[in-house]
Structure formats: C-alpha cells, structure tokens
Amino acid sequence: MNGQAEKYLTFALPMIRQVLANEAAAMDKILYFAIYRAAMQMNVTADKTTIYRHLVYMAARHEEHVPDLLIAEINEFFEREAADLIDDTGEIDPDEIIGFADTCDEYDRVKEWYCVYIAQEVCGVTLGSVPHAICEGRRWYQQYSTGQVPVSISTHSFFSWRNTMRTEYDRVRFAYYVAIRSLCGNGVAVTTSTAIRWRMVGARNADELKDILKDKKIKSIWEKYTTKRKYHEIMNDLISAKLINEMPYNRRTCVTASVMNEAAFVEAIAAKVRTMYAARKNAEASQSRNRLQTMLKTALNKN
C-alpha cells in the first residue's frame, strides 16, 4: 500500500446471500452500501458555504457526478448553467454561493451528495457515477442499516474478489471468507465450525438459519457446501491461498483473516483464550458470591 493505511468497505452480512444467489450486480450493491454507510457515518466539518461551493464547482466541471435535482436547483437559482459561474481564474463569486446556500431548500440532498462524494476517498474507491451510487446506496442502506452484523473487507481485497469471481464455488469461497471476517474482524476468533457455516449464509444463529433456508436457492447451496468434506475443502483452499489462518483448539476453531504471521496468530489466540478463561472464572466467582448471599438471607430470615 506504499505506506498508506489500508482502506475498508463495511457492509451488512446478510448481503452475502445476494452474492451466493448470483443476483445481478450483487457485488456492486455491497460496494454502494459500504460507500453510503461510510457517508452517513461521516462527521462533516466543512461549513455550509464550502459544501455548496464544492457542489457548484463539480456541477460546472463534472456534471455527471451531480444529481439532476441539484443541477436543476443550480440552474434555477443562478438562471444560467454552473459552467458559466466560474471566472477566468477558476473561482466562483463567494457572494453568489452564499446567496445560493441561504435559499436552497435541498440542503439534506446536498449534504448527502457531499458526504457520498467524500466517502469515495474514505473507502478508496473512484465512482463512475456519484448519483447512481447515492440512489443504490440509499436503497440498500434503508434495508440493511440497522440490526445486522457488520463485516469489513479491505477495498483492495474486495475488488480482487469481485474481478475474479466466476463460478458458484468462487461465490461460496468468498462467502466463507466473509463469514470468518464477520467473526474476527481484524483480529482473531475462537469460535466453531457451526458458527462459520451459519455466517456463510448471513445467519447469526439457528433461528435465523431456519428462516434463511426457506429460500430454495440458498438451501441448495447450504446442503452442497456445508458438509464436513466441503467445509474442510474450502477452509484448506483459503489457508493455501494465504487468505486465512485456522487451527483447532479443544472443540473450537481458532481463525483469522488478517493475522497471517503464524507466531503472531498463535500468540493472539493464546491471549484470547486467557481472556476467555479469566472471564469465565470471574463469572463463576460472581455466581458463587450471589448464591452465598441468597443462602445467607434465607438463613437469617428463618427465625
């Protein structure tokens, strides 16, 4: 990454089912959701005048990246096209921008546009059409923005998957990779193969899985790719491709999709296990104290 920080796309885990079902533009839907999500979570520090100046400038130089509604607002207010507002030095009269910002009734749309435009840089993506991304992103964000398991994948990795995905096996392999990332994020997870299988179809638990498998296409994929043999085949494939590290621990599965150094992976798992044991001991001690307190109250109230 040439010293630059890795950039990520975060989307809702259930969207993986669209990929599994091979729905049209499923990966693009994930992309637009992730960009729109980043935009909606953005802390905008620019003042209103700066946002409107940026809008007018983009309408003048790159009209294709500005929604028609906002183009119409600009043309109506200034009574001329945005390109005619830029002088020979490439500047726009600040007084005209202030007047436009004070009278435009579409600030929510303008701010939405500005945030999505800026989110491109945050996510490391260059959009072909910002208005299309807004329309699609808003649609999927409204459906999946609340109550869902988030999963993050590096932008570089996402495009690598998208550009090489050809077969059903490729889609399932990606779904397993996403399942693992949903469990461990940028760290490690001590989990079970059952949980990984659930997450592969976007389920958090057995109840969700039961509802999801009412979809015949997803059920067919589940039955084909979650057998013990297929599960291990795909996990071995991901390991050999150096996309994950995985090892058993007691009756659990230790896994990561980011800590690829083996020594670091083992140490991270050790730290996780120590934390789990400590939490269990604390919980058992707390339960013991509560139980003894209850017994004491009972004994004191006997007479």
mmCIF file of C-alpha atoms in Angstrom:
data_model
loop_
_atom_site.group_PDB
_atom_site.id
_atom_site.type_symbol
_atom_site.label_atom_id
_atom_site.label_comp_id
_atom_site.label_asym_id
_atom_site.label_seq_id
_atom_site.Cartn_x
_atom_site.Cartn_y
_atom_site.Cartn_z
ATOM 1 C CA MET A 1 0.000 0.000 0.000
ATOM 2 C CA ASN A 2 3.040 2.269 -0.329
ATOM 3 C CA GLY A 3 2.894 3.204 3.341
ATOM 4 C CA GLN A 4 -0.741 4.285 3.110
ATOM 5 C CA ALA A 5 -3.250 2.973 5.622
ATOM 6 C CA GLU A 6 -5.435 0.124 4.366
ATOM 7 C CA LYS A 7 -8.936 1.257 3.440
ATOM 8 C CA TYR A 8 -12.015 -0.834 4.112
ATOM 9 C CA LEU A 9 -15.568 -1.381 2.942
ATOM 10 C CA THR A 10 -18.088 -2.288 5.647
ATOM 11 C CA PHE A 11 -21.381 -3.873 4.709
ATOM 12 C CA ALA A 12 -24.216 -5.871 6.255
ATOM 13 C CA LEU A 13 -23.543 -9.607 6.459
ATOM 14 C CA PRO A 14 -26.967 -10.676 5.046
ATOM 15 C CA MET A 15 -25.992 -9.090 1.717
ATOM 16 C CA ILE A 16 -23.732 -12.092 1.153
ATOM 17 C CA ARG A 17 -26.867 -14.040 0.219
ATOM 18 C CA GLN A 18 -27.252 -11.909 -2.892
ATOM 19 C CA VAL A 19 -23.765 -12.974 -3.938
ATOM 20 C CA LEU A 20 -24.499 -16.636 -3.219
ATOM 21 C CA ALA A 21 -27.714 -16.466 -5.220
ATOM 22 C CA ASN A 22 -25.796 -14.856 -8.092
ATOM 23 C CA GLU A 23 -28.147 -11.888 -8.217
ATOM 24 C CA ALA A 24 -27.343 -9.241 -10.804
ATOM 25 C CA ALA A 25 -24.678 -6.756 -9.658
ATOM 26 C CA ALA A 26 -24.598 -8.275 -6.151
ATOM 27 C CA MET A 27 -21.023 -7.155 -5.505
ATOM 28 C CA ASP A 28 -21.829 -3.640 -6.712
ATOM 29 C CA LYS A 29 -24.744 -3.500 -4.278
ATOM 30 C CA ILE A 30 -22.323 -4.309 -1.462
ATOM 31 C CA LEU A 31 -19.979 -1.601 -2.736
ATOM 32 C CA TYR A 32 -22.680 1.067 -2.890
ATOM 33 C CA PHE A 33 -24.000 0.119 0.544
ATOM 34 C CA ALA A 34 -20.500 0.382 2.018
ATOM 35 C CA ILE A 35 -19.843 3.801 0.484
ATOM 36 C CA TYR A 36 -23.239 5.138 1.528
ATOM 37 C CA ARG A 37 -22.755 3.749 5.045
ATOM 38 C CA ALA A 38 -19.400 5.498 5.295
ATOM 39 C CA ALA A 39 -21.056 8.698 4.095
ATOM 40 C CA MET A 40 -23.856 8.505 6.658
ATOM 41 C CA GLN A 41 -21.364 7.959 9.485
ATOM 42 C CA MET A 42 -19.177 10.834 8.389
ATOM 43 C CA ASN A 43 -18.577 13.754 10.740
ATOM 44 C CA VAL A 44 -18.822 16.677 8.330
ATOM 45 C CA THR A 45 -16.568 19.530 9.390
ATOM 46 C CA ALA A 46 -16.997 21.717 6.298
ATOM 47 C CA ASP A 47 -19.333 24.688 6.668
ATOM 48 C CA LYS A 48 -22.450 25.010 4.563
ATOM 49 C CA THR A 49 -20.952 27.556 2.168
ATOM 50 C CA THR A 50 -17.962 25.311 1.459
ATOM 51 C CA ILE A 51 -20.267 22.389 0.710
ATOM 52 C CA TYR A 52 -22.315 24.445 -1.743
ATOM 53 C CA ARG A 53 -19.175 25.819 -3.395
ATOM 54 C CA HIS A 54 -17.971 22.279 -3.945
ATOM 55 C CA LEU A 55 -21.367 21.321 -5.378
ATOM 56 C CA VAL A 56 -21.406 24.193 -7.869
ATOM 57 C CA TYR A 57 -17.810 23.584 -8.903
ATOM 58 C CA MET A 58 -18.484 19.891 -9.543
ATOM 59 C CA ALA A 59 -21.655 20.751 -11.458
ATOM 60 C CA ALA A 60 -19.551 23.031 -13.643
ATOM 61 C CA ARG A 61 -16.627 20.670 -14.206
ATOM 62 C CA HIS A 62 -18.116 17.184 -13.778
ATOM 63 C CA GLU A 63 -21.872 17.462 -14.195
ATOM 64 C CA GLU A 64 -22.200 13.678 -14.468
ATOM 65 C CA HIS A 65 -21.333 13.394 -10.771
ATOM 66 C CA VAL A 66 -24.136 15.694 -9.592
ATOM 67 C CA PRO A 67 -27.785 14.521 -9.333
ATOM 68 C CA ASP A 68 -30.205 16.066 -11.831
ATOM 69 C CA LEU A 69 -32.287 17.500 -8.973
ATOM 70 C CA LEU A 70 -29.333 19.562 -7.741
ATOM 71 C CA ILE A 71 -28.332 20.592 -11.260
ATOM 72 C CA ALA A 72 -31.853 21.933 -11.699
ATOM 73 C CA GLU A 73 -31.610 23.838 -8.388
ATOM 74 C CA ILE A 74 -28.356 25.474 -9.515
ATOM 75 C CA ASN A 75 -29.715 26.436 -12.928
ATOM 76 C CA GLU A 76 -32.936 27.814 -11.460
ATOM 77 C CA PHE A 77 -31.238 29.936 -8.805
ATOM 78 C CA PHE A 78 -28.482 31.385 -10.991
ATOM 79 C CA GLU A 79 -30.591 31.418 -14.155
ATOM 80 C CA ARG A 80 -27.597 30.031 -16.044
ATOM 81 C CA GLU A 81 -25.558 26.853 -16.125
ATOM 82 C CA ALA A 82 -22.933 26.134 -13.478
ATOM 83 C CA ALA A 83 -20.100 26.273 -16.023
ATOM 84 C CA ASP A 84 -20.871 29.958 -16.590
ATOM 85 C CA LEU A 85 -20.321 30.738 -12.894
ATOM 86 C CA ILE A 86 -16.577 30.040 -12.940
ATOM 87 C CA ASP A 87 -14.379 33.000 -13.873
ATOM 88 C CA ASP A 88 -11.092 33.005 -15.785
ATOM 89 C CA THR A 89 -9.142 32.135 -12.638
ATOM 90 C CA GLY A 90 -11.306 29.067 -11.946
ATOM 91 C CA GLU A 91 -13.060 30.707 -8.988
ATOM 92 C CA ILE A 92 -16.723 31.289 -8.178
ATOM 93 C CA ASP A 93 -18.026 34.554 -6.713
ATOM 94 C CA PRO A 94 -18.346 33.756 -2.964
ATOM 95 C CA ASP A 95 -21.311 36.122 -2.594
ATOM 96 C CA GLU A 96 -23.273 34.151 -5.160
ATOM 97 C CA ILE A 97 -22.507 30.891 -3.346
ATOM 98 C CA ILE A 98 -23.637 32.364 -0.014
ATOM 99 C CA GLY A 99 -26.908 33.507 -1.595
ATOM 100 C CA PHE A 100 -27.483 30.084 -3.098
ATOM 101 C CA ALA A 101 -26.704 28.306 0.186
ATOM 102 C CA ASP A 102 -29.122 30.571 2.065
ATOM 103 C CA THR A 103 -32.042 29.998 -0.289
ATOM 104 C CA CYS A 104 -31.675 26.394 -1.494
ATOM 105 C CA ASP A 105 -34.317 24.116 0.027
ATOM 106 C CA GLU A 106 -32.423 20.908 -0.719
ATOM 107 C CA TYR A 107 -29.665 21.034 1.904
ATOM 108 C CA ASP A 108 -30.327 17.469 3.050
ATOM 109 C CA ARG A 109 -29.791 16.251 -0.519
ATOM 110 C CA VAL A 110 -26.770 18.495 -0.967
ATOM 111 C CA LYS A 111 -25.192 17.203 2.234
ATOM 112 C CA GLU A 112 -25.975 13.621 1.240
ATOM 113 C CA TRP A 113 -24.282 14.209 -2.115
ATOM 114 C CA TYR A 114 -21.261 15.842 -0.481
ATOM 115 C CA CYS A 115 -20.805 13.016 2.018
ATOM 116 C CA VAL A 116 -21.034 10.307 -0.641
ATOM 117 C CA TYR A 117 -18.580 12.200 -2.828
ATOM 118 C CA ILE A 118 -16.092 12.487 0.057
ATOM 119 C CA ALA A 119 -16.714 8.850 1.090
ATOM 120 C CA GLN A 120 -15.018 7.745 -2.105
ATOM 121 C CA GLU A 121 -11.678 8.811 -0.634
ATOM 122 C CA VAL A 122 -12.505 7.311 2.759
ATOM 123 C CA CYS A 123 -13.227 3.946 1.138
ATOM 124 C CA GLY A 124 -10.501 4.128 -1.504
ATOM 125 C CA VAL A 125 -12.947 3.967 -4.401
ATOM 126 C CA THR A 126 -13.468 6.043 -7.548
ATOM 127 C CA LEU A 127 -17.121 6.021 -8.555
ATOM 128 C CA GLY A 128 -18.205 6.079 -12.155
ATOM 129 C CA SER A 129 -21.393 7.919 -11.194
ATOM 130 C CA VAL A 130 -21.979 9.526 -7.814
ATOM 131 C CA PRO A 131 -25.738 9.967 -8.411
ATOM 132 C CA HIS A 132 -26.100 6.253 -9.203
ATOM 133 C CA ALA A 133 -24.122 5.362 -6.079
ATOM 134 C CA ILE A 134 -26.395 7.604 -3.993
ATOM 135 C CA CYS A 135 -29.555 6.024 -5.407
ATOM 136 C CA GLU A 136 -28.347 2.446 -4.954
ATOM 137 C CA GLY A 137 -26.580 3.098 -1.659
ATOM 138 C CA ARG A 138 -29.637 4.768 -0.130
ATOM 139 C CA ARG A 139 -31.825 1.854 -1.234
ATOM 140 C CA TRP A 140 -29.677 -0.836 0.362
ATOM 141 C CA TYR A 141 -28.825 1.263 3.403
ATOM 142 C CA GLN A 142 -32.513 1.685 4.189
ATOM 143 C CA GLN A 143 -32.912 -2.084 4.058
ATOM 144 C CA TYR A 144 -29.789 -3.196 5.938
ATOM 145 C CA SER A 145 -28.565 -0.297 8.080
ATOM 146 C CA THR A 146 -29.919 -1.496 11.429
ATOM 147 C CA GLY A 147 -29.832 -4.734 13.365
ATOM 148 C CA GLN A 148 -27.355 -6.506 11.113
ATOM 149 C CA VAL A 149 -23.899 -7.965 11.657
ATOM 150 C CA PRO A 150 -21.328 -5.645 10.024
ATOM 151 C CA VAL A 151 -18.391 -7.119 8.144
ATOM 152 C CA SER A 152 -15.365 -5.225 6.840
ATOM 153 C CA ILE A 153 -13.087 -6.179 3.985
ATOM 154 C CA SER A 154 -10.178 -4.213 2.575
ATOM 155 C CA THR A 155 -11.070 -2.327 -0.586
ATOM 156 C CA HIS A 156 -8.155 -3.939 -2.418
ATOM 157 C CA SER A 157 -9.312 -7.419 -1.394
ATOM 158 C CA PHE A 158 -12.930 -6.655 -2.309
ATOM 159 C CA PHE A 159 -12.049 -5.686 -5.875
ATOM 160 C CA SER A 160 -9.737 -8.673 -6.187
ATOM 161 C CA TRP A 161 -12.628 -10.971 -5.251
ATOM 162 C CA ARG A 162 -15.093 -9.135 -7.472
ATOM 163 C CA ASN A 163 -12.848 -9.220 -10.517
ATOM 164 C CA THR A 164 -12.063 -12.941 -10.258
ATOM 165 C CA MET A 165 -15.451 -14.318 -9.226
ATOM 166 C CA ARG A 166 -16.713 -16.599 -11.978
ATOM 167 C CA THR A 167 -18.286 -19.764 -10.582
ATOM 168 C CA GLU A 168 -20.589 -20.883 -7.800
ATOM 169 C CA TYR A 169 -17.573 -22.242 -5.947
ATOM 170 C CA ASP A 170 -15.927 -18.804 -6.155
ATOM 171 C CA ARG A 171 -19.014 -17.219 -4.606
ATOM 172 C CA VAL A 172 -19.186 -19.776 -1.796
ATOM 173 C CA ARG A 173 -15.461 -19.406 -1.136
ATOM 174 C CA PHE A 174 -15.965 -15.641 -0.832
ATOM 175 C CA ALA A 175 -18.941 -16.204 1.488
ATOM 176 C CA TYR A 176 -16.825 -18.353 3.813
ATOM 177 C CA TYR A 177 -14.101 -15.694 3.810
ATOM 178 C CA VAL A 178 -16.681 -13.026 4.677
ATOM 179 C CA ALA A 179 -18.108 -15.273 7.394
ATOM 180 C CA ILE A 180 -14.685 -15.508 9.017
ATOM 181 C CA ARG A 181 -14.116 -11.757 8.777
ATOM 182 C CA SER A 182 -17.509 -11.158 10.400
ATOM 183 C CA LEU A 183 -16.417 -13.249 13.377
ATOM 184 C CA CYS A 184 -12.865 -11.998 13.859
ATOM 185 C CA GLY A 185 -12.687 -8.564 12.201
ATOM 186 C CA ASN A 186 -9.045 -7.554 12.037
ATOM 187 C CA GLY A 187 -8.186 -9.833 14.936
ATOM 188 C CA VAL A 188 -8.786 -13.475 15.809
ATOM 189 C CA ALA A 189 -11.811 -15.505 16.841
ATOM 190 C CA VAL A 190 -12.201 -18.628 18.938
ATOM 191 C CA THR A 191 -15.419 -19.987 17.509
ATOM 192 C CA THR A 192 -16.958 -23.131 15.998
ATOM 193 C CA SER A 193 -17.281 -24.552 12.517
ATOM 194 C CA THR A 194 -21.050 -24.357 13.021
ATOM 195 C CA ALA A 195 -20.895 -20.593 13.571
ATOM 196 C CA ILE A 196 -18.760 -20.168 10.451
ATOM 197 C CA ARG A 197 -21.287 -22.154 8.414
ATOM 198 C CA TRP A 198 -24.139 -20.021 9.768
ATOM 199 C CA ARG A 199 -22.329 -16.807 8.924
ATOM 200 C CA MET A 200 -21.575 -18.103 5.412
ATOM 201 C CA VAL A 201 -25.258 -17.643 4.543
ATOM 202 C CA GLY A 202 -25.625 -14.487 6.635
ATOM 203 C CA ALA A 203 -27.189 -16.104 9.705
ATOM 204 C CA ARG A 204 -26.317 -15.231 13.297
ATOM 205 C CA ASN A 205 -27.943 -18.257 14.902
ATOM 206 C CA ALA A 206 -30.003 -21.387 14.281
ATOM 207 C CA ASP A 207 -33.308 -19.487 14.290
ATOM 208 C CA GLU A 208 -32.145 -17.120 11.543
ATOM 209 C CA LEU A 209 -30.735 -20.054 9.592
ATOM 210 C CA LYS A 210 -34.102 -21.796 9.658
ATOM 211 C CA ASP A 211 -35.782 -18.775 8.045
ATOM 212 C CA ILE A 212 -32.978 -18.252 5.526
ATOM 213 C CA LEU A 213 -33.148 -21.852 4.308
ATOM 214 C CA LYS A 214 -36.728 -21.305 3.189
ATOM 215 C CA ASP A 215 -35.085 -19.811 0.102
ATOM 216 C CA LYS A 216 -34.643 -22.804 -2.198
ATOM 217 C CA LYS A 217 -31.542 -21.445 -3.928
ATOM 218 C CA ILE A 218 -29.757 -20.720 -0.651
ATOM 219 C CA LYS A 219 -30.860 -24.071 0.772
ATOM 220 C CA SER A 220 -29.360 -25.847 -2.229
ATOM 221 C CA ILE A 221 -26.028 -24.084 -1.692
ATOM 222 C CA TRP A 222 -26.163 -24.811 2.050
ATOM 223 C CA GLU A 223 -26.736 -28.522 1.504
ATOM 224 C CA LYS A 224 -23.974 -28.722 -1.087
ATOM 225 C CA TYR A 225 -21.230 -26.717 0.616
ATOM 226 C CA THR A 226 -21.658 -27.202 4.362
ATOM 227 C CA THR A 227 -20.947 -30.919 4.529
ATOM 228 C CA LYS A 228 -17.892 -31.822 6.581
ATOM 229 C CA ARG A 229 -15.912 -32.659 3.452
ATOM 230 C CA LYS A 230 -16.797 -29.473 1.564
ATOM 231 C CA TYR A 231 -16.280 -27.284 4.622
ATOM 232 C CA HIS A 232 -12.755 -28.587 5.129
ATOM 233 C CA GLU A 233 -12.030 -28.402 1.402
ATOM 234 C CA ILE A 234 -12.887 -24.703 1.309
ATOM 235 C CA MET A 235 -11.082 -23.914 4.547
ATOM 236 C CA ASN A 236 -7.972 -25.681 3.206
ATOM 237 C CA ASP A 237 -8.315 -23.702 -0.013
ATOM 238 C CA LEU A 238 -8.443 -20.400 1.908
ATOM 239 C CA ILE A 239 -5.444 -21.422 4.017
ATOM 240 C CA SER A 240 -3.343 -22.429 0.994
ATOM 241 C CA ALA A 241 -4.227 -19.133 -0.682
ATOM 242 C CA LYS A 242 -2.946 -17.366 2.470
ATOM 243 C CA LEU A 243 -6.294 -15.696 2.995
ATOM 244 C CA ILE A 244 -6.864 -17.126 6.478
ATOM 245 C CA ASN A 245 -5.091 -18.899 9.326
ATOM 246 C CA GLU A 246 -7.017 -21.613 11.150
ATOM 247 C CA MET A 247 -6.375 -24.266 13.778
ATOM 248 C CA PRO A 248 -8.434 -26.376 16.196
ATOM 249 C CA TYR A 249 -8.433 -25.803 19.950
ATOM 250 C CA ASN A 250 -10.301 -28.316 22.074
ATOM 251 C CA ARG A 251 -13.723 -28.433 20.416
ATOM 252 C CA ARG A 252 -13.400 -24.986 18.916
ATOM 253 C CA THR A 253 -11.943 -23.432 15.799
ATOM 254 C CA CYS A 254 -9.398 -20.620 16.017
ATOM 255 C CA VAL A 255 -9.413 -18.451 12.929
ATOM 256 C CA THR A 256 -8.280 -15.142 11.468
ATOM 257 C CA ALA A 257 -8.376 -13.381 8.111
ATOM 258 C CA SER A 258 -5.819 -10.714 8.994
ATOM 259 C CA VAL A 259 -3.169 -12.010 11.437
ATOM 260 C CA MET A 260 -1.258 -14.012 8.850
ATOM 261 C CA ASN A 261 2.063 -14.364 10.674
ATOM 262 C CA GLU A 262 1.843 -17.785 12.318
ATOM 263 C CA ALA A 263 3.638 -16.824 15.542
ATOM 264 C CA ALA A 264 1.520 -13.699 15.908
ATOM 265 C CA PHE A 265 -1.620 -15.736 15.227
ATOM 266 C CA VAL A 266 -0.784 -18.283 17.933
ATOM 267 C CA GLU A 267 0.016 -15.532 20.456
ATOM 268 C CA ALA A 268 -3.220 -13.704 19.627
ATOM 269 C CA ILE A 269 -5.170 -16.922 20.167
ATOM 270 C CA ALA A 270 -3.362 -17.519 23.458
ATOM 271 C CA ALA A 271 -4.296 -14.020 24.603
ATOM 272 C CA LYS A 272 -7.905 -14.587 23.533
ATOM 273 C CA VAL A 273 -8.099 -17.913 25.383
ATOM 274 C CA ARG A 274 -6.571 -16.401 28.523
ATOM 275 C CA THR A 275 -9.178 -13.635 28.392
ATOM 276 C CA MET A 276 -11.962 -16.185 27.924
ATOM 277 C CA TYR A 277 -10.787 -18.226 30.899
ATOM 278 C CA ALA A 278 -10.461 -15.131 33.063
ATOM 279 C CA ALA A 279 -13.963 -14.002 32.118
ATOM 280 C CA ARG A 280 -15.315 -17.469 32.916
ATOM 281 C CA LYS A 281 -13.606 -17.519 36.318
ATOM 282 C CA ASN A 282 -14.942 -14.041 37.104
ATOM 283 C CA ALA A 283 -18.454 -15.099 36.114
ATOM 284 C CA GLU A 284 -18.252 -18.271 38.213
ATOM 285 C CA ALA A 285 -16.937 -16.304 41.196
ATOM 286 C CA SER A 286 -19.728 -13.755 40.846
ATOM 287 C CA GLN A 287 -22.346 -16.514 40.665
ATOM 288 C CA SER A 288 -20.853 -18.161 43.764
ATOM 289 C CA ARG A 289 -20.989 -14.894 45.736
ATOM 290 C CA ASN A 290 -24.575 -14.257 44.685
ATOM 291 C CA ARG A 291 -25.550 -17.798 45.617
ATOM 292 C CA LEU A 292 -23.944 -17.482 49.068
ATOM 293 C CA GLN A 293 -25.631 -14.117 49.658
ATOM 294 C CA THR A 294 -29.010 -15.658 48.808
ATOM 295 C CA MET A 295 -28.334 -18.556 51.165
ATOM 296 C CA LEU A 296 -27.332 -16.147 53.945
ATOM 297 C CA LYS A 297 -30.517 -14.091 53.523
ATOM 298 C CA THR A 298 -32.566 -17.280 53.661
ATOM 299 C CA ALA A 299 -30.774 -18.406 56.849
ATOM 300 C CA LEU A 300 -31.244 -15.021 58.519
ATOM 301 C CA ASN A 301 -34.949 -14.949 57.728
ATOM 302 C CA LYS A 302 -35.661 -18.423 59.139
ATOM 303 C CA ASN A 303 -36.450 -17.102 62.571
#
